[in-house]
Amino acid sequence: MSVLILGLLLFLGAHSVRIVADGWRARTIARLGPGAWKGLYSLVSLAGFALIVWGWGLARQQPVVLWQPPVALRHVNALFTLAAFVLIAAAYVPRNAFKARLHHPMVLSVKLWAFGHLLATGTLAAAVLFGAFLLWAVLDFRTARRRDRAQGTRYPTGTAGGTALAVAAGAAGWALFAFWLHAAWIGVAPLGVTA
């Protein structure tokens, strides 16, 4: 569990700089330059992610069961995850209604993904992993919205085409992951379907 926690501290710590020290971040970027900052940020994030993957694998070998979620929550999680994939797509597809209305769809996708997985899993490692991501997403979304208000940020209005593309891309990504990649990469078939 300590490897998982260390990975979360590194990964989410790097992703929390704008939440807790936005001024320091700006000064550091000015001092180091954007390229060096992005390189350092990426290095810390990748190290954290690698430790999360390793720690998760170790924790799954001897799971500490906290509760047994009902099977129906797996299906609820599938819906949350579908919505999360659509929001991830919305972060990159230009001029869609999700980004126009929600402003930070990527962070909201993490919220939905983490919350759904908290419902559908019942181990201590899962509670630590998904709980940490959910807490981070709540804090990051609140900070980003406050920053938008302070800076007077305006988001372009969404179009039907952009919105449809975000939904289609997100649904396709979700189907690929739910039916094949989740089992192949994580070892769990979320819908009970294996290739």
mmCIF file of C-alpha atoms in Angstrom:
data_model
loop_
_atom_site.group_PDB
_atom_site.id
_atom_site.type_symbol
_atom_site.label_atom_id
_atom_site.label_comp_id
_atom_site.label_asym_id
_atom_site.label_seq_id
_atom_site.Cartn_x
_atom_site.Cartn_y
_atom_site.Cartn_z
ATOM 1 C CA MET A 1 0.000 0.000 0.000
ATOM 2 C CA SER A 2 2.917 2.346 0.665
ATOM 3 C CA VAL A 3 4.012 2.199 -3.010
ATOM 4 C CA LEU A 4 0.479 3.097 -4.127
ATOM 5 C CA ILE A 5 0.308 6.007 -1.673
ATOM 6 C CA LEU A 6 3.735 7.288 -2.736
ATOM 7 C CA GLY A 7 2.637 7.157 -6.375
ATOM 8 C CA LEU A 8 -0.557 9.054 -5.575
ATOM 9 C CA LEU A 9 1.393 11.696 -3.677
ATOM 10 C CA LEU A 10 3.753 12.226 -6.610
ATOM 11 C CA PHE A 11 1.144 12.099 -9.381
ATOM 12 C CA LEU A 12 -1.625 14.052 -7.693
ATOM 13 C CA GLY A 13 0.909 16.331 -6.014
ATOM 14 C CA ALA A 14 2.263 17.377 -9.406
ATOM 15 C CA HIS A 15 -1.292 17.871 -10.651
ATOM 16 C CA SER A 16 -2.192 19.936 -7.572
ATOM 17 C CA VAL A 17 0.368 22.722 -7.985
ATOM 18 C CA ARG A 18 -2.216 25.035 -9.576
ATOM 19 C CA ILE A 19 -4.590 24.271 -6.699
ATOM 20 C CA VAL A 20 -2.218 25.108 -3.847
ATOM 21 C CA ALA A 21 0.596 27.200 -5.355
ATOM 22 C CA ASP A 22 -0.430 28.820 -8.637
ATOM 23 C CA GLY A 23 1.772 31.862 -8.022
ATOM 24 C CA TRP A 24 4.818 29.697 -7.299
ATOM 25 C CA ARG A 25 4.079 27.712 -10.460
ATOM 26 C CA ALA A 26 4.002 30.876 -12.578
ATOM 27 C CA ARG A 27 7.276 32.133 -11.061
ATOM 28 C CA THR A 28 8.950 28.751 -11.568
ATOM 29 C CA ILE A 29 7.846 28.575 -15.211
ATOM 30 C CA ALA A 30 9.200 32.102 -15.735
ATOM 31 C CA ARG A 31 12.532 31.121 -14.125
ATOM 32 C CA LEU A 32 12.982 27.693 -15.761
ATOM 33 C CA GLY A 33 11.148 28.290 -19.018
ATOM 34 C CA PRO A 34 8.031 26.446 -20.236
ATOM 35 C CA GLY A 35 9.968 23.560 -21.792
ATOM 36 C CA ALA A 36 11.945 22.750 -18.643
ATOM 37 C CA TRP A 37 8.807 23.060 -16.514
ATOM 38 C CA LYS A 38 6.862 20.682 -18.758
ATOM 39 C CA GLY A 39 9.765 18.238 -18.735
ATOM 40 C CA LEU A 40 10.023 18.252 -14.935
ATOM 41 C CA TYR A 41 6.239 18.062 -14.558
ATOM 42 C CA SER A 42 6.081 15.123 -16.977
ATOM 43 C CA LEU A 43 8.935 13.297 -15.251
ATOM 44 C CA VAL A 44 7.328 13.576 -11.806
ATOM 45 C CA SER A 45 3.910 12.622 -13.203
ATOM 46 C CA LEU A 46 5.269 9.572 -15.044
ATOM 47 C CA ALA A 47 7.174 8.426 -11.959
ATOM 48 C CA GLY A 48 4.012 8.822 -9.886
ATOM 49 C CA PHE A 49 1.910 6.992 -12.451
ATOM 50 C CA ALA A 50 4.406 4.101 -12.608
ATOM 51 C CA LEU A 51 4.332 3.813 -8.811
ATOM 52 C CA ILE A 52 0.510 3.875 -8.832
ATOM 53 C CA VAL A 53 0.420 1.011 -11.347
ATOM 54 C CA TRP A 54 3.027 -0.975 -9.417
ATOM 55 C CA GLY A 55 1.413 -0.249 -6.039
ATOM 56 C CA TRP A 56 -2.042 -1.161 -7.352
ATOM 57 C CA GLY A 57 -0.698 -4.476 -8.624
ATOM 58 C CA LEU A 58 0.929 -5.204 -5.268
ATOM 59 C CA ALA A 59 -2.196 -4.259 -3.307
ATOM 60 C CA ARG A 60 -4.389 -6.491 -5.471
ATOM 61 C CA GLN A 61 -2.288 -9.539 -4.551
ATOM 62 C CA GLN A 62 -3.539 -9.385 -0.943
ATOM 63 C CA PRO A 63 -6.755 -7.353 -1.009
ATOM 64 C CA VAL A 64 -8.261 -5.986 2.175
ATOM 65 C CA VAL A 65 -12.014 -6.191 1.633
ATOM 66 C CA LEU A 66 -13.966 -3.352 3.245
ATOM 67 C CA TRP A 67 -17.385 -4.182 1.794
ATOM 68 C CA GLN A 68 -19.050 -6.280 -0.908
ATOM 69 C CA PRO A 69 -20.753 -3.947 -3.381
ATOM 70 C CA PRO A 70 -23.910 -5.274 -5.031
ATOM 71 C CA VAL A 71 -23.490 -6.412 -8.628
ATOM 72 C CA ALA A 72 -25.882 -3.672 -9.783
ATOM 73 C CA LEU A 73 -23.263 -1.071 -8.867
ATOM 74 C CA ARG A 74 -21.006 -2.455 -11.611
ATOM 75 C CA HIS A 75 -23.664 -1.407 -14.104
ATOM 76 C CA VAL A 76 -24.038 1.986 -12.442
ATOM 77 C CA ASN A 77 -20.257 2.360 -12.676
ATOM 78 C CA ALA A 78 -20.431 1.499 -16.390
ATOM 79 C CA LEU A 79 -22.822 4.433 -16.901
ATOM 80 C CA PHE A 80 -20.606 6.789 -14.885
ATOM 81 C CA THR A 81 -17.605 5.645 -16.907
ATOM 82 C CA LEU A 82 -19.443 6.119 -20.204
ATOM 83 C CA ALA A 83 -20.237 9.698 -19.189
ATOM 84 C CA ALA A 84 -16.600 10.138 -18.117
ATOM 85 C CA PHE A 85 -15.351 9.027 -21.541
ATOM 86 C CA VAL A 86 -17.702 11.478 -23.258
ATOM 87 C CA LEU A 87 -16.362 14.264 -21.022
ATOM 88 C CA ILE A 88 -12.767 13.274 -21.795
ATOM 89 C CA ALA A 89 -13.558 13.548 -25.496
ATOM 90 C CA ALA A 90 -15.275 16.883 -24.851
ATOM 91 C CA ALA A 91 -12.028 18.245 -23.417
ATOM 92 C CA TYR A 92 -10.426 17.865 -26.869
ATOM 93 C CA VAL A 93 -13.248 18.240 -29.402
ATOM 94 C CA PRO A 94 -13.629 21.919 -30.302
ATOM 95 C CA ARG A 95 -16.869 23.822 -29.780
ATOM 96 C CA ASN A 96 -18.992 21.240 -28.009
ATOM 97 C CA ALA A 97 -21.805 21.953 -25.562
ATOM 98 C CA PHE A 98 -20.148 20.074 -22.687
ATOM 99 C CA LYS A 99 -17.070 22.296 -22.652
ATOM 100 C CA ALA A 100 -19.158 25.414 -23.270
ATOM 101 C CA ARG A 101 -21.366 24.655 -20.277
ATOM 102 C CA LEU A 102 -19.057 22.793 -17.858
ATOM 103 C CA HIS A 103 -15.752 24.490 -18.804
ATOM 104 C CA HIS A 104 -13.515 21.741 -17.390
ATOM 105 C CA PRO A 105 -14.861 18.425 -18.703
ATOM 106 C CA MET A 106 -11.587 16.533 -18.136
ATOM 107 C CA VAL A 107 -11.676 17.164 -14.384
ATOM 108 C CA LEU A 108 -15.365 16.273 -14.258
ATOM 109 C CA SER A 109 -14.584 13.026 -16.079
ATOM 110 C CA VAL A 110 -12.113 12.127 -13.332
ATOM 111 C CA LYS A 111 -14.821 12.854 -10.748
ATOM 112 C CA LEU A 112 -17.301 10.524 -12.437
ATOM 113 C CA TRP A 113 -14.697 7.797 -13.047
ATOM 114 C CA ALA A 114 -13.479 7.878 -9.448
ATOM 115 C CA PHE A 115 -16.957 8.050 -7.907
ATOM 116 C CA GLY A 116 -18.263 5.200 -10.043
ATOM 117 C CA HIS A 117 -15.282 3.032 -9.187
ATOM 118 C CA LEU A 118 -15.688 3.790 -5.474
ATOM 119 C CA LEU A 119 -19.259 2.503 -5.715
ATOM 120 C CA ALA A 120 -18.331 -0.643 -7.623
ATOM 121 C CA THR A 121 -15.252 -1.751 -5.679
ATOM 122 C CA GLY A 122 -14.883 -2.596 -2.037
ATOM 123 C CA THR A 123 -11.207 -2.966 -1.199
ATOM 124 C CA LEU A 124 -8.975 -0.721 0.850
ATOM 125 C CA ALA A 125 -6.641 -0.153 -2.105
ATOM 126 C CA ALA A 126 -9.595 0.865 -4.289
ATOM 127 C CA ALA A 127 -10.856 3.263 -1.626
ATOM 128 C CA VAL A 128 -7.402 4.849 -1.389
ATOM 129 C CA LEU A 129 -6.895 5.059 -5.167
ATOM 130 C CA PHE A 130 -10.320 6.236 -6.261
ATOM 131 C CA GLY A 131 -10.918 8.296 -3.129
ATOM 132 C CA ALA A 132 -7.681 10.211 -3.721
ATOM 133 C CA PHE A 133 -8.592 10.918 -7.342
ATOM 134 C CA LEU A 134 -12.128 11.977 -6.374
ATOM 135 C CA LEU A 135 -10.853 14.371 -3.703
ATOM 136 C CA TRP A 136 -8.294 15.818 -6.128
ATOM 137 C CA ALA A 137 -10.935 16.305 -8.851
ATOM 138 C CA VAL A 138 -13.339 18.079 -6.473
ATOM 139 C CA LEU A 139 -10.612 20.477 -5.322
ATOM 140 C CA ASP A 140 -9.217 21.034 -8.811
ATOM 141 C CA PHE A 141 -12.634 21.749 -10.333
ATOM 142 C CA ARG A 142 -13.457 24.261 -7.625
ATOM 143 C CA THR A 143 -10.096 26.007 -8.063
ATOM 144 C CA ALA A 144 -10.361 26.058 -11.868
ATOM 145 C CA ARG A 145 -13.848 27.577 -11.771
ATOM 146 C CA ARG A 146 -12.669 30.223 -9.292
ATOM 147 C CA ARG A 147 -9.693 31.012 -11.556
ATOM 148 C CA ASP A 148 -12.025 31.318 -14.568
ATOM 149 C CA ARG A 149 -14.211 33.811 -12.711
ATOM 150 C CA ALA A 150 -11.195 35.854 -11.567
ATOM 151 C CA GLN A 151 -9.732 35.986 -15.072
ATOM 152 C CA GLY A 152 -13.078 36.494 -16.831
ATOM 153 C CA THR A 153 -12.519 33.391 -18.980
ATOM 154 C CA ARG A 154 -15.132 32.844 -21.677
ATOM 155 C CA TYR A 155 -15.667 29.536 -23.457
ATOM 156 C CA PRO A 156 -16.928 29.323 -27.059
ATOM 157 C CA THR A 157 -20.517 28.236 -27.480
ATOM 158 C CA GLY A 158 -21.029 24.641 -28.447
ATOM 159 C CA THR A 159 -22.289 23.436 -31.788
ATOM 160 C CA ALA A 160 -24.426 20.405 -32.548
ATOM 161 C CA GLY A 161 -21.615 18.939 -34.657
ATOM 162 C CA GLY A 162 -18.990 19.381 -31.962
ATOM 163 C CA THR A 163 -21.285 17.925 -29.313
ATOM 164 C CA ALA A 164 -22.208 14.922 -31.479
ATOM 165 C CA LEU A 165 -18.535 14.275 -32.214
ATOM 166 C CA ALA A 166 -17.667 14.384 -28.493
ATOM 167 C CA VAL A 167 -20.474 11.917 -27.707
ATOM 168 C CA ALA A 168 -19.504 9.572 -30.556
ATOM 169 C CA ALA A 169 -15.784 9.642 -29.754
ATOM 170 C CA GLY A 170 -16.411 9.168 -26.034
ATOM 171 C CA ALA A 171 -18.837 6.287 -26.585
ATOM 172 C CA ALA A 172 -16.435 4.565 -28.982
ATOM 173 C CA GLY A 173 -13.552 4.956 -26.538
ATOM 174 C CA TRP A 174 -15.712 3.650 -23.696
ATOM 175 C CA ALA A 175 -16.809 0.585 -25.691
ATOM 176 C CA LEU A 176 -13.231 -0.233 -26.667
ATOM 177 C CA PHE A 177 -12.079 0.064 -23.080
ATOM 178 C CA ALA A 178 -15.082 -1.584 -21.391
ATOM 179 C CA PHE A 179 -15.239 -4.620 -23.656
ATOM 180 C CA TRP A 180 -11.545 -5.255 -24.370
ATOM 181 C CA LEU A 181 -8.825 -3.014 -22.968
ATOM 182 C CA HIS A 182 -9.896 -2.970 -19.303
ATOM 183 C CA ALA A 183 -9.581 -6.753 -19.091
ATOM 184 C CA ALA A 184 -6.345 -6.822 -21.088
ATOM 185 C CA TRP A 185 -4.589 -4.024 -19.219
ATOM 186 C CA ILE A 186 -6.089 -4.231 -15.719
ATOM 187 C CA GLY A 187 -7.146 -7.852 -15.525
ATOM 188 C CA VAL A 188 -10.784 -7.129 -14.700
ATOM 189 C CA ALA A 189 -13.652 -7.473 -17.170
ATOM 190 C CA PRO A 190 -15.982 -4.719 -15.903
ATOM 191 C CA LEU A 191 -19.043 -6.022 -17.731
ATOM 192 C CA GLY A 192 -18.193 -9.683 -17.269
ATOM 193 C CA VAL A 193 -17.206 -9.927 -20.938
ATOM 194 C CA THR A 194 -13.798 -11.181 -21.993
ATOM 195 C CA ALA A 195 -12.362 -11.456 -25.467
#
